[in-house]
Short mmCIF file of C-alpha atoms and ligand atoms in Angstrom, two decimals:
data_model
loop_
_atom_site.label_atom_id
_atom_site.label_comp_id
_atom_site.label_asym_id
_atom_site.label_seq_id
_atom_site.Cartn_x
_atom_site.Cartn_y
_atom_site.Cartn_z
CA MET A 1 -0.05 -0.10 -0.40
CA ASN A 2 0.69 3.66 -0.23
CA ILE A 3 0.93 5.18 3.44
CA GLY A 4 1.06 9.16 3.93
CA ILE A 5 2.75 9.46 7.45
CA LEU A 6 1.91 13.10 8.59
CA GLY A 7 4.72 13.34 11.12
CA SER A 8 8.21 13.48 11.15
CA ALA A 9 9.06 12.82 14.98
CA VAL A 10 9.66 9.48 16.98
CA VAL A 11 6.97 7.85 15.63
CA ALA A 12 6.60 8.98 12.21
CA GLN A 13 10.36 7.51 11.48
CA THR A 14 9.89 4.20 13.20
CA LEU A 15 6.27 3.10 11.43
CA ALA A 16 7.42 4.97 8.22
CA ALA A 17 10.52 2.03 8.29
CA GLY A 18 8.08 -0.70 9.39
CA PHE A 19 6.61 -0.47 6.35
CA LEU A 20 9.33 -0.23 4.57
CA LYS A 21 10.22 -3.24 6.23
CA HIS A 22 7.17 -4.66 5.18
CA GLY A 23 7.52 -4.00 1.49
CA HIS A 24 5.44 -0.45 1.58
CA ASP A 25 5.66 2.42 -0.07
CA VAL A 26 5.95 5.43 2.20
CA MET A 27 5.48 9.59 2.57
CA LEU A 28 5.75 11.25 5.36
CA GLY A 29 4.71 15.01 5.14
CA THR A 30 6.10 17.52 7.36
CA ARG A 31 5.94 21.83 7.47
CA ASN A 32 9.61 21.16 7.59
CA PRO A 33 11.05 18.58 5.00
CA GLY A 34 14.45 19.48 5.45
CA LYS A 35 14.52 18.35 9.46
CA LEU A 36 14.29 14.48 7.73
CA GLY A 37 17.01 14.83 5.94
CA GLU A 38 19.51 12.80 7.39
CA TRP A 39 16.54 10.12 7.83
CA ARG A 40 16.01 10.09 4.14
CA SER A 41 19.71 9.63 3.60
CA THR A 42 19.43 6.54 6.07
CA HIS A 43 16.46 5.58 4.33
CA PRO A 44 16.41 6.57 0.36
CA GLN A 45 13.39 4.41 -0.28
CA ALA A 46 10.83 6.70 2.03
CA ARG A 47 9.26 10.19 -0.30
CA VAL A 48 8.73 13.52 2.49
CA GLY A 49 6.69 16.84 1.70
CA GLY A 50 4.33 18.54 3.16
CA PHE A 51 0.93 17.86 5.10
CA ALA A 52 -0.78 17.55 2.09
CA ASP A 53 1.36 16.01 -0.24
CA ALA A 54 1.40 12.50 2.46
CA ALA A 55 -2.02 12.50 2.98
CA ALA A 56 -2.48 12.50 -0.78
CA PHE A 57 0.09 9.95 -1.08
CA GLY A 58 -1.45 7.98 0.89
CA GLU A 59 -3.69 5.23 0.99
CA VAL A 60 -3.37 4.76 4.52
CA VAL A 61 -2.91 8.00 6.45
CA VAL A 62 -0.48 7.83 9.92
CA LEU A 63 -1.61 10.86 11.68
CA ALA A 64 1.84 11.02 13.82
CA VAL A 65 1.93 14.08 15.45
CA LYS A 66 1.81 15.76 18.57
CA GLY A 67 -0.84 14.73 20.20
CA SER A 68 -1.91 19.22 20.41
CA ALA A 69 -1.79 19.77 17.23
CA ALA A 70 -3.20 16.88 15.75
CA ALA A 71 -6.28 18.93 13.95
CA ASP A 72 -4.21 21.62 12.81
CA ALA A 73 -1.97 19.20 11.35
CA LEU A 74 -5.11 17.25 9.81
CA ARG A 75 -6.67 20.97 8.11
CA GLN A 76 -3.48 21.61 6.60
CA ALA A 77 -2.95 17.76 5.07
CA GLY A 78 -6.65 18.80 3.98
CA ALA A 79 -10.06 16.89 4.31
CA ALA A 80 -11.13 16.86 0.94
CA ALA A 81 -7.46 14.66 0.67
CA LEU A 82 -8.36 12.64 3.60
CA ALA A 83 -12.55 12.28 3.10
CA ALA A 84 -12.85 8.72 3.31
CA LYS A 85 -9.47 6.90 3.55
CA VAL A 86 -8.16 4.83 6.72
CA VAL A 87 -6.30 7.54 9.07
CA VAL A 88 -4.05 5.04 11.77
CA ASP A 89 -4.10 7.95 14.61
CA THR A 90 -1.57 7.41 16.99
CA THR A 91 -1.92 10.42 19.21
CA ASN A 92 -2.59 11.20 22.77
CA PRO A 93 -3.53 14.49 24.18
CA ILE A 94 -0.39 14.82 26.67
CA ALA A 95 -0.66 18.62 28.17
CA ASP A 96 2.18 20.51 28.17
CA ALA A 97 2.47 20.13 32.27
CA PRO A 98 4.82 17.64 33.42
CA PRO A 99 3.90 13.93 35.04
CA ASP A 100 2.26 14.05 38.69
CA HIS A 101 3.83 11.71 39.92
CA GLY A 102 4.92 10.28 36.89
CA VAL A 103 1.43 10.34 35.76
CA LEU A 104 0.65 11.69 32.44
CA LYS A 105 -1.05 14.43 32.48
CA PHE A 106 -4.06 14.33 29.67
CA THR A 107 -6.77 17.80 27.77
CA THR A 108 -9.11 15.56 27.58
CA SER A 109 -11.34 14.70 29.54
CA LEU A 110 -13.08 10.78 29.99
CA GLY A 111 -16.01 11.47 28.87
CA GLU A 112 -14.89 12.79 25.73
CA SER A 113 -11.05 11.56 23.92
CA SER A 114 -9.06 13.29 21.20
CA MET A 115 -10.17 10.88 18.13
CA GLU A 116 -13.52 11.63 19.16
CA ARG A 117 -13.09 15.68 18.63
CA LEU A 118 -11.81 14.50 15.47
CA GLN A 119 -13.94 11.83 14.12
CA ARG A 120 -16.43 15.43 14.66
CA GLU A 121 -14.54 18.06 13.37
CA PHE A 122 -13.75 15.45 10.06
CA GLY A 123 -16.80 13.10 9.70
CA ALA A 124 -15.94 11.72 6.50
CA VAL A 125 -12.05 10.28 7.96
CA ARG A 126 -11.71 6.87 8.60
CA PHE A 127 -9.94 7.50 12.15
CA VAL A 128 -8.79 4.15 13.65
CA LYS A 129 -6.74 4.23 16.72
CA ALA A 130 -4.26 2.32 17.29
CA PHE A 131 -0.36 2.13 18.56
CA ASN A 132 -1.15 4.85 20.69
CA SER A 133 -0.61 2.86 23.56
CA VAL A 134 2.87 1.47 23.06
CA GLY A 135 6.22 3.50 23.08
CA ALA A 136 8.03 3.80 19.72
CA ALA A 137 10.86 0.96 20.68
CA LEU A 138 8.20 -1.79 20.46
CA MET A 139 5.35 -1.07 18.43
CA VAL A 140 7.05 -2.71 14.84
CA ASN A 141 7.61 -6.37 15.00
CA PRO A 142 7.90 -6.68 19.49
CA LYS A 143 10.37 -9.26 20.53
CA LEU A 144 8.77 -9.53 24.32
CA ALA A 145 9.49 -12.56 26.81
CA GLY A 146 5.40 -13.10 26.98
CA GLY A 147 4.96 -13.11 22.91
CA PRO A 148 3.65 -11.28 20.58
CA PRO A 149 1.08 -7.87 22.75
CA SER A 150 -3.03 -6.78 22.25
CA MET A 151 -2.82 -3.57 20.27
CA PHE A 152 -6.58 -1.51 21.35
CA VAL A 153 -8.00 0.24 18.40
CA CYS A 154 -10.92 1.60 17.90
CA GLY A 155 -13.11 3.80 14.86
CA ASN A 156 -16.86 3.51 13.42
CA ASP A 157 -15.22 1.95 10.51
CA GLN A 158 -15.18 -2.38 10.69
CA ALA A 159 -14.00 -2.17 7.01
CA ALA A 160 -10.98 0.19 8.64
CA LYS A 161 -9.83 -1.33 11.53
CA GLN A 162 -10.04 -4.71 9.29
CA VAL A 163 -6.83 -3.04 7.03
CA VAL A 164 -5.63 -1.62 10.29
CA LYS A 165 -5.47 -5.24 11.40
CA GLY A 166 -3.80 -6.22 8.17
CA ILE A 167 -1.04 -3.52 9.43
CA LEU A 168 -1.03 -4.85 12.55
CA ASP A 169 -0.91 -8.60 11.68
CA GLN A 170 2.34 -8.01 9.78
CA PHE A 171 4.19 -5.49 12.38
CA GLY A 172 3.61 -8.47 14.96
CA TRP A 173 0.83 -7.51 17.19
CA GLU A 174 -2.44 -9.19 17.88
CA THR A 175 -5.43 -7.06 17.28
CA VAL A 176 -8.05 -5.83 20.32
CA ASP A 177 -11.03 -4.52 18.25
CA LEU A 178 -12.92 -2.31 21.26
CA GLY A 179 -15.99 -1.09 19.29
CA THR A 180 -16.75 2.71 18.28
CA VAL A 181 -15.14 5.63 17.90
CA GLU A 182 -16.06 6.09 21.99
CA ALA A 183 -13.45 3.81 23.08
CA ALA A 184 -10.79 6.14 23.04
CA ARG A 185 -12.02 7.24 25.99
CA ALA A 186 -10.53 4.20 27.41
CA ILE A 187 -7.51 4.04 24.79
CA GLU A 188 -5.77 6.81 24.96
CA PRO A 189 -5.02 7.08 28.70
CA LEU A 190 -3.46 3.27 28.60
CA CYS A 191 -0.65 6.31 27.41
CA MET A 192 -1.01 7.21 30.89
CA LEU A 193 -1.08 3.91 32.24
CA TRP A 194 1.76 2.38 30.16
CA CYS A 195 4.10 5.66 30.60
CA ILE A 196 4.10 5.64 34.71
CA PRO A 197 6.47 2.20 35.18
CA GLY A 198 9.02 4.45 33.03
CA PHE A 199 8.59 7.57 34.57
CA LEU A 200 8.74 5.49 37.94
CA SER A 201 12.07 3.05 36.95
CA ASN A 202 12.92 4.41 33.80
CA ASP A 203 11.28 0.54 32.61
CA TRP A 204 9.64 1.31 29.18
CA SER A 205 10.36 -2.16 27.93
CA HIS A 206 6.47 -3.64 27.62
CA ALA A 207 3.23 -3.49 26.41
CA PHE A 208 -0.53 -5.04 27.32
CA LYS A 209 -1.87 -8.19 26.23
CA LEU A 210 -4.97 -9.49 26.86
CA LEU A 211 -5.73 -12.63 28.34
CA ARG A 212 -8.40 -14.94 28.20
N1 LIG B 1 7.19 8.69 21.47
C1 LIG B 1 6.74 7.56 21.43
O1 LIG B 1 7.33 6.33 21.46
C2 LIG B 1 4.88 7.80 21.50
C3 LIG B 1 4.59 6.39 21.97
C4 LIG B 1 3.28 6.10 21.16
C5 LIG B 1 2.52 7.57 21.06
N2 LIG B 1 2.96 8.12 20.50
C6 LIG B 1 1.88 9.44 20.09
O2 LIG B 1 2.37 9.86 19.14
C7 LIG B 1 2.37 11.39 18.65
C8 LIG B 1 3.77 11.36 17.98
O3 LIG B 1 4.16 11.47 19.12
P1 LIG B 1 6.48 11.24 19.07
O4 LIG B 1 6.95 11.89 20.14
O5 LIG B 1 6.81 11.05 17.46
O6 LIG B 1 6.15 13.48 17.94
P2 LIG B 1 6.10 15.09 19.32
O7 LIG B 1 7.08 14.88 19.59
O8 LIG B 1 4.95 14.54 20.12
O9 LIG B 1 5.02 15.96 17.70
C9 LIG B 1 6.23 16.10 16.89
C10 LIG B 1 5.46 16.01 15.63
O10 LIG B 1 4.29 17.09 15.65
C11 LIG B 1 4.39 18.38 14.82
N3 LIG B 1 4.30 19.28 15.43
C12 LIG B 1 4.47 20.01 16.25
N4 LIG B 1 3.60 21.19 16.44
C13 LIG B 1 2.37 21.37 15.07
C14 LIG B 1 1.94 22.15 15.10
N5 LIG B 1 2.07 22.79 15.49
N6 LIG B 1 0.78 22.05 13.22
C15 LIG B 1 1.27 20.42 13.05
N7 LIG B 1 2.29 20.08 13.56
C16 LIG B 1 2.80 19.89 14.36
C17 LIG B 1 5.19 18.03 14.48
O11 LIG B 1 5.37 18.39 13.29
P3 LIG B 1 6.78 18.86 11.72
O12 LIG B 1 6.98 18.37 11.11
O13 LIG B 1 6.16 19.65 11.11
O14 LIG B 1 7.68 19.89 12.88
C18 LIG B 1 5.95 17.35 14.03
O15 LIG B 1 5.96 15.86 13.42
C19 LIG B 1 1.69 11.48 19.61
O16 LIG B 1 0.30 12.48 19.92
C20 LIG B 1 1.99 11.15 20.19
O17 LIG B 1 1.55 11.15 21.76
C21 LIG B 1 3.72 9.03 21.21
#
């Protein structure tokens, strides 16, 4: 598939490398393509452009920008270019304030997630929440003693979630579909939970697994 990635930082770069490894074509979108010069020299197959270029390129688009910039980045990408496309939302609505005893602060409440806000503004986009509840270093084919971890996903479009499940299969994850966009109220705060051992004990090498 052609994958457009909105973002240029660690998540964008990590997922881009993963998509390339699994045979997809990738374009990263950023406000400043020059900043990816060094990364590009080690990933010459990847394309780099603006947000609108990456959105137009992608059959599937990955949203991997700072949480507070998510809506802005999508506006810059262009609602028309994104209409009907699968947009994998990796973002977390982390506030600028520092963590409190290892617990991140969010800009959202338990009654309304960031992805619900995005879905309301960009009604024609087929958002799927994924990749937000694990650190970038473990996003692609993680090797953990406990076996393949679970990726919690949600979104309103069943076919879009199947597309994302296909990606997660390639990336070595078990997909756990938690339903519609409202489930992002629970999936986004998993980022807070995931980060606590990191902030308290510098332990970042874990992922969630749903046991049955
Ligand atoms: N880091 C992780 O391990 C991790 C794990 C899971 C989920 N996440 C989530 O994934 C997302 C990306 O995380 P990250 O650590 O890779 O990067 P980040 O530092 O959170 O964000 C950097 C990206 O945000 C964009 N950005 C910042 N301000 C912007 C604005 N005003 N308008 C448009 N774009 C703007 C930047 O665009 P430019 O390229 O134009 O500068 C850049 O691509 C975040 O929402 C984060 O919460 C991160």
